[in-house]
Amino acid sequence: MRLRPYKKTDEKYLLKWFDDERKFYMWSAGIYKYPLDEKQLSKHRQTFEDDENGWIFMMLDEVGIPIGHVAIKNVDYKANSAHIGFIVVDPEQRGKGYGKKLVNLITKYAFDILNVDRVTLNVFEVNPAAKKCYESVGFKVESRKKAMLKYNDEEWDAYFMIKNK
């Protein structure tokens, strides 16, 4: 597995990976609207291209096919920290340990290339599989924010998680 920068041709993969509105909102945290479309993905890409402290990556399998997506943002060199988000693995590839691999690759990038001392992320309480994945690679819950996002008639709490170098 390897990471490479996200590019426009990756949009076709992301468009196929979200066929469930609730899971989509767990990924997008309400920043984008369901269903995902090319216009929103173009905005997603442009937002990161305009951000000096954020990048999007795709994780590729052994033959170079994208199977995961992750963003790193809010890189703060004074505070030696970075935040990761927009983490998703191709639904056809889930359950194979690729989520752990993706999070390990992006935290390694943050620690070794960006030379930060801590990486943070948010995960919704209603996504226990993702929380378990993050804990399995060393993230710890630092705090919990009540009702961080409203989805239909649900209010989702979020855990703020941290991993130190």
PDB file of C-alpha atoms in Angstrom:
ATOM      1  CA  MET A   1       0.000   0.000   0.000  1.00  0.00           C
ATOM      2  CA  ARG A   2       1.131   3.523  -0.724  1.00  0.00           C
ATOM      3  CA  LEU A   3      -0.137   7.094  -0.608  1.00  0.00           C
ATOM      4  CA  ARG A   4      -0.107   9.527  -3.477  1.00  0.00           C
ATOM      5  CA  PRO A   5      -1.596  12.988  -3.916  1.00  0.00           C
ATOM      6  CA  TYR A   6      -5.265  13.149  -4.869  1.00  0.00           C
ATOM      7  CA  LYS A   7      -6.085  14.247  -8.400  1.00  0.00           C
ATOM      8  CA  LYS A   8      -9.161  14.905 -10.501  1.00  0.00           C
ATOM      9  CA  THR A   9      -9.186  11.394 -11.972  1.00  0.00           C
ATOM     10  CA  ASP A  10      -9.826  10.034  -8.458  1.00  0.00           C
ATOM     11  CA  GLU A  11     -13.306  11.537  -8.411  1.00  0.00           C
ATOM     12  CA  LYS A  12     -14.761   8.515 -10.211  1.00  0.00           C
ATOM     13  CA  TYR A  13     -13.696   6.286  -7.308  1.00  0.00           C
ATOM     14  CA  LEU A  14     -15.176   8.469  -4.590  1.00  0.00           C
ATOM     15  CA  LEU A  15     -18.430   8.813  -6.505  1.00  0.00           C
ATOM     16  CA  LYS A  16     -18.821   5.014  -6.393  1.00  0.00           C
ATOM     17  CA  TRP A  17     -17.957   4.664  -2.705  1.00  0.00           C
ATOM     18  CA  PHE A  18     -21.012   6.407  -1.226  1.00  0.00           C
ATOM     19  CA  ASP A  19     -24.362   4.754  -1.758  1.00  0.00           C
ATOM     20  CA  ASP A  20     -25.626   5.238   1.801  1.00  0.00           C
ATOM     21  CA  GLU A  21     -26.630   8.718   2.941  1.00  0.00           C
ATOM     22  CA  ARG A  22     -25.980   8.122   6.655  1.00  0.00           C
ATOM     23  CA  LYS A  23     -22.461   6.766   6.060  1.00  0.00           C
ATOM     24  CA  PHE A  24     -21.818   9.636   3.666  1.00  0.00           C
ATOM     25  CA  TYR A  25     -22.609  12.140   6.438  1.00  0.00           C
ATOM     26  CA  MET A  26     -20.288  10.297   8.805  1.00  0.00           C
ATOM     27  CA  TRP A  27     -17.551  10.911   6.213  1.00  0.00           C
ATOM     28  CA  SER A  28     -18.419  14.465   5.209  1.00  0.00           C
ATOM     29  CA  ALA A  29     -19.626  15.748   8.612  1.00  0.00           C
ATOM     30  CA  GLY A  30     -22.319  17.690   6.774  1.00  0.00           C
ATOM     31  CA  ILE A  31     -19.807  19.699   4.740  1.00  0.00           C
ATOM     32  CA  TYR A  32     -21.117  18.143   1.527  1.00  0.00           C
ATOM     33  CA  LYS A  33     -24.643  17.165   0.562  1.00  0.00           C
ATOM     34  CA  TYR A  34     -25.830  13.715  -0.449  1.00  0.00           C
ATOM     35  CA  PRO A  35     -25.570  12.457  -3.091  1.00  0.00           C
ATOM     36  CA  LEU A  36     -21.962  13.329  -3.767  1.00  0.00           C
ATOM     37  CA  ASP A  37     -21.363  14.726  -7.252  1.00  0.00           C
ATOM     38  CA  GLU A  38     -18.507  15.981  -9.426  1.00  0.00           C
ATOM     39  CA  LYS A  39     -19.191  19.623  -8.579  1.00  0.00           C
ATOM     40  CA  GLN A  40     -18.771  18.970  -4.845  1.00  0.00           C
ATOM     41  CA  LEU A  41     -15.640  16.901  -5.432  1.00  0.00           C
ATOM     42  CA  SER A  42     -14.184  19.673  -7.548  1.00  0.00           C
ATOM     43  CA  LYS A  43     -14.853  22.081  -4.661  1.00  0.00           C
ATOM     44  CA  HIS A  44     -13.270  19.568  -2.240  1.00  0.00           C
ATOM     45  CA  ARG A  45     -10.130  19.385  -4.379  1.00  0.00           C
ATOM     46  CA  GLN A  46      -9.961  23.159  -4.873  1.00  0.00           C
ATOM     47  CA  THR A  47     -10.370  23.828  -1.145  1.00  0.00           C
ATOM     48  CA  PHE A  48      -7.254  21.796  -0.435  1.00  0.00           C
ATOM     49  CA  GLU A  49      -5.323  23.200  -3.405  1.00  0.00           C
ATOM     50  CA  ASP A  50      -5.925  26.672  -1.967  1.00  0.00           C
ATOM     51  CA  ASP A  51      -4.876  25.614   1.542  1.00  0.00           C
ATOM     52  CA  GLU A  52      -1.163  25.948   2.337  1.00  0.00           C
ATOM     53  CA  ASN A  53      -1.610  23.626   5.315  1.00  0.00           C
ATOM     54  CA  GLY A  54      -3.725  20.823   3.900  1.00  0.00           C
ATOM     55  CA  TRP A  55      -3.482  18.030   1.323  1.00  0.00           C
ATOM     56  CA  ILE A  56      -5.582  15.139   0.062  1.00  0.00           C
ATOM     57  CA  PHE A  57      -4.192  11.673  -0.560  1.00  0.00           C
ATOM     58  CA  MET A  58      -5.351   8.425  -2.065  1.00  0.00           C
ATOM     59  CA  MET A  59      -4.170   5.048  -0.867  1.00  0.00           C
ATOM     60  CA  LEU A  60      -3.359   2.669  -3.703  1.00  0.00           C
ATOM     61  CA  ASP A  61      -3.368  -1.101  -3.651  1.00  0.00           C
ATOM     62  CA  GLU A  62      -0.460  -3.225  -4.885  1.00  0.00           C
ATOM     63  CA  VAL A  63      -1.315  -2.613  -8.559  1.00  0.00           C
ATOM     64  CA  GLY A  64      -2.017   1.115  -8.231  1.00  0.00           C
ATOM     65  CA  ILE A  65      -5.828   1.119  -7.914  1.00  0.00           C
ATOM     66  CA  PRO A  66      -7.202   3.707  -5.443  1.00  0.00           C
ATOM     67  CA  ILE A  67      -8.837   2.010  -2.456  1.00  0.00           C
ATOM     68  CA  GLY A  68      -8.750   4.774   0.157  1.00  0.00           C
ATOM     69  CA  HIS A  69      -8.979   8.531   0.620  1.00  0.00           C
ATOM     70  CA  VAL A  70      -7.697  10.747   3.428  1.00  0.00           C
ATOM     71  CA  ALA A  71      -7.026  14.427   3.993  1.00  0.00           C
ATOM     72  CA  ILE A  72      -4.550  16.097   6.296  1.00  0.00           C
ATOM     73  CA  LYS A  73      -5.279  19.684   7.255  1.00  0.00           C
ATOM     74  CA  ASN A  74      -4.757  22.351   9.875  1.00  0.00           C
ATOM     75  CA  VAL A  75      -1.040  21.600   9.865  1.00  0.00           C
ATOM     76  CA  ASP A  76       0.386  23.912  12.503  1.00  0.00           C
ATOM     77  CA  TYR A  77       4.169  23.919  12.562  1.00  0.00           C
ATOM     78  CA  LYS A  78       4.344  26.111  15.678  1.00  0.00           C
ATOM     79  CA  ALA A  79       2.094  23.746  17.635  1.00  0.00           C
ATOM     80  CA  ASN A  80       3.612  20.715  15.868  1.00  0.00           C
ATOM     81  CA  SER A  81       0.208  19.250  15.061  1.00  0.00           C
ATOM     82  CA  ALA A  82      -1.928  18.149  12.145  1.00  0.00           C
ATOM     83  CA  HIS A  83      -5.528  16.991  11.792  1.00  0.00           C
ATOM     84  CA  ILE A  84      -6.712  14.151   9.559  1.00  0.00           C
ATOM     85  CA  GLY A  85     -10.180  13.606   8.161  1.00  0.00           C
ATOM     86  CA  PHE A  86     -12.308  12.587   5.201  1.00  0.00           C
ATOM     87  CA  ILE A  87     -11.104   9.021   5.776  1.00  0.00           C
ATOM     88  CA  VAL A  88     -12.805   6.383   3.649  1.00  0.00           C
ATOM     89  CA  VAL A  89     -11.954   2.973   2.224  1.00  0.00           C
ATOM     90  CA  ASP A  90     -13.618   1.503  -0.858  1.00  0.00           C
ATOM     91  CA  PRO A  91     -16.636  -0.423   0.527  1.00  0.00           C
ATOM     92  CA  GLU A  92     -15.637  -3.498  -1.496  1.00  0.00           C
ATOM     93  CA  GLN A  93     -12.273  -3.502   0.320  1.00  0.00           C
ATOM     94  CA  ARG A  94     -13.486  -3.041   3.901  1.00  0.00           C
ATOM     95  CA  GLY A  95     -12.767  -5.627   6.547  1.00  0.00           C
ATOM     96  CA  LYS A  96      -9.281  -6.327   5.174  1.00  0.00           C
ATOM     97  CA  GLY A  97      -7.291  -4.001   7.444  1.00  0.00           C
ATOM     98  CA  TYR A  98      -6.965  -1.241   4.852  1.00  0.00           C
ATOM     99  CA  GLY A  99      -8.454   1.403   7.160  1.00  0.00           C
ATOM    100  CA  LYS A 100      -5.686   0.756   9.689  1.00  0.00           C
ATOM    101  CA  LYS A 101      -3.096   0.826   6.924  1.00  0.00           C
ATOM    102  CA  LEU A 102      -4.458   4.133   5.593  1.00  0.00           C
ATOM    103  CA  VAL A 103      -4.419   5.789   9.021  1.00  0.00           C
ATOM    104  CA  ASN A 104      -0.931   4.427   9.726  1.00  0.00           C
ATOM    105  CA  LEU A 105       0.364   5.762   6.399  1.00  0.00           C
ATOM    106  CA  ILE A 106      -1.044   9.252   6.906  1.00  0.00           C
ATOM    107  CA  THR A 107       0.175   9.497  10.519  1.00  0.00           C
ATOM    108  CA  LYS A 108       3.615   8.302   9.412  1.00  0.00           C
ATOM    109  CA  TYR A 109       3.556  11.043   6.754  1.00  0.00           C
ATOM    110  CA  ALA A 110       2.601  13.623   9.394  1.00  0.00           C
ATOM    111  CA  PHE A 111       5.290  12.482  11.835  1.00  0.00           C
ATOM    112  CA  ASP A 112       8.118  11.761   9.404  1.00  0.00           C
ATOM    113  CA  ILE A 113       7.585  14.185   6.515  1.00  0.00           C
ATOM    114  CA  LEU A 114       5.754  17.100   8.131  1.00  0.00           C
ATOM    115  CA  ASN A 115       7.674  16.500  11.373  1.00  0.00           C
ATOM    116  CA  VAL A 116       4.731  17.193  13.679  1.00  0.00           C
ATOM    117  CA  ASP A 117       4.485  15.667  17.147  1.00  0.00           C
ATOM    118  CA  ARG A 118       0.750  14.989  17.258  1.00  0.00           C
ATOM    119  CA  VAL A 119      -2.059  14.054  14.919  1.00  0.00           C
ATOM    120  CA  THR A 120      -5.727  14.565  15.727  1.00  0.00           C
ATOM    121  CA  LEU A 121      -9.031  13.450  14.252  1.00  0.00           C
ATOM    122  CA  ASN A 122     -12.751  13.487  14.979  1.00  0.00           C
ATOM    123  CA  VAL A 123     -15.027  10.475  14.816  1.00  0.00           C
ATOM    124  CA  PHE A 124     -18.749  10.317  15.428  1.00  0.00           C
ATOM    125  CA  GLU A 125     -20.048   8.194  18.271  1.00  0.00           C
ATOM    126  CA  VAL A 126     -22.404   6.500  15.795  1.00  0.00           C
ATOM    127  CA  ASN A 127     -19.384   5.108  13.927  1.00  0.00           C
ATOM    128  CA  PRO A 128     -17.924   2.627  16.437  1.00  0.00           C
ATOM    129  CA  ALA A 129     -16.061   0.640  13.747  1.00  0.00           C
ATOM    130  CA  ALA A 130     -14.056   3.731  12.776  1.00  0.00           C
ATOM    131  CA  LYS A 131     -13.360   4.587  16.425  1.00  0.00           C
ATOM    132  CA  LYS A 132     -12.133   1.041  17.025  1.00  0.00           C
ATOM    133  CA  CYS A 133      -9.889   1.284  13.945  1.00  0.00           C
ATOM    134  CA  TYR A 134      -8.326   4.530  15.173  1.00  0.00           C
ATOM    135  CA  GLU A 135      -7.798   3.138  18.671  1.00  0.00           C
ATOM    136  CA  SER A 136      -6.136   0.047  17.207  1.00  0.00           C
ATOM    137  CA  VAL A 137      -3.426   2.241  15.644  1.00  0.00           C
ATOM    138  CA  GLY A 138      -2.782   4.249  18.799  1.00  0.00           C
ATOM    139  CA  PHE A 139      -5.294   7.109  18.848  1.00  0.00           C
ATOM    140  CA  LYS A 140      -6.790   7.959  22.231  1.00  0.00           C
ATOM    141  CA  VAL A 141      -9.959   9.883  23.049  1.00  0.00           C
ATOM    142  CA  GLU A 142      -9.082  13.307  24.394  1.00  0.00           C
ATOM    143  CA  SER A 143     -12.590  14.767  24.590  1.00  0.00           C
ATOM    144  CA  ARG A 144     -16.179  14.358  23.484  1.00  0.00           C
ATOM    145  CA  LYS A 145     -18.355  17.027  21.930  1.00  0.00           C
ATOM    146  CA  LYS A 146     -22.092  16.647  22.371  1.00  0.00           C
ATOM    147  CA  ALA A 147     -24.388  17.063  19.384  1.00  0.00           C
ATOM    148  CA  MET A 148     -21.609  18.035  16.985  1.00  0.00           C
ATOM    149  CA  LEU A 149     -23.776  17.177  13.982  1.00  0.00           C
ATOM    150  CA  LYS A 150     -27.472  16.760  13.423  1.00  0.00           C
ATOM    151  CA  TYR A 151     -28.478  14.117  10.898  1.00  0.00           C
ATOM    152  CA  ASN A 152     -32.223  13.894  10.249  1.00  0.00           C
ATOM    153  CA  ASP A 153     -33.664  13.506  13.758  1.00  0.00           C
ATOM    154  CA  GLU A 154     -30.393  12.282  15.322  1.00  0.00           C
ATOM    155  CA  GLU A 155     -27.800  14.355  17.135  1.00  0.00           C
ATOM    156  CA  TRP A 156     -24.326  12.879  16.801  1.00  0.00           C
ATOM    157  CA  ASP A 157     -21.692  13.290  19.467  1.00  0.00           C
ATOM    158  CA  ALA A 158     -18.084  13.293  18.303  1.00  0.00           C
ATOM    159  CA  TYR A 159     -14.890  12.086  19.892  1.00  0.00           C
ATOM    160  CA  PHE A 160     -11.759  14.186  19.476  1.00  0.00           C
ATOM    161  CA  MET A 161      -8.865  11.734  19.277  1.00  0.00           C
ATOM    162  CA  ILE A 162      -5.117  12.245  19.403  1.00  0.00           C
ATOM    163  CA  LYS A 163      -1.981  10.286  18.657  1.00  0.00           C
ATOM    164  CA  ASN A 164       1.421  11.529  19.752  1.00  0.00           C
ATOM    165  CA  LYS A 165       4.715  10.803  18.014  1.00  0.00           C
TER     166      LYS A 165
END
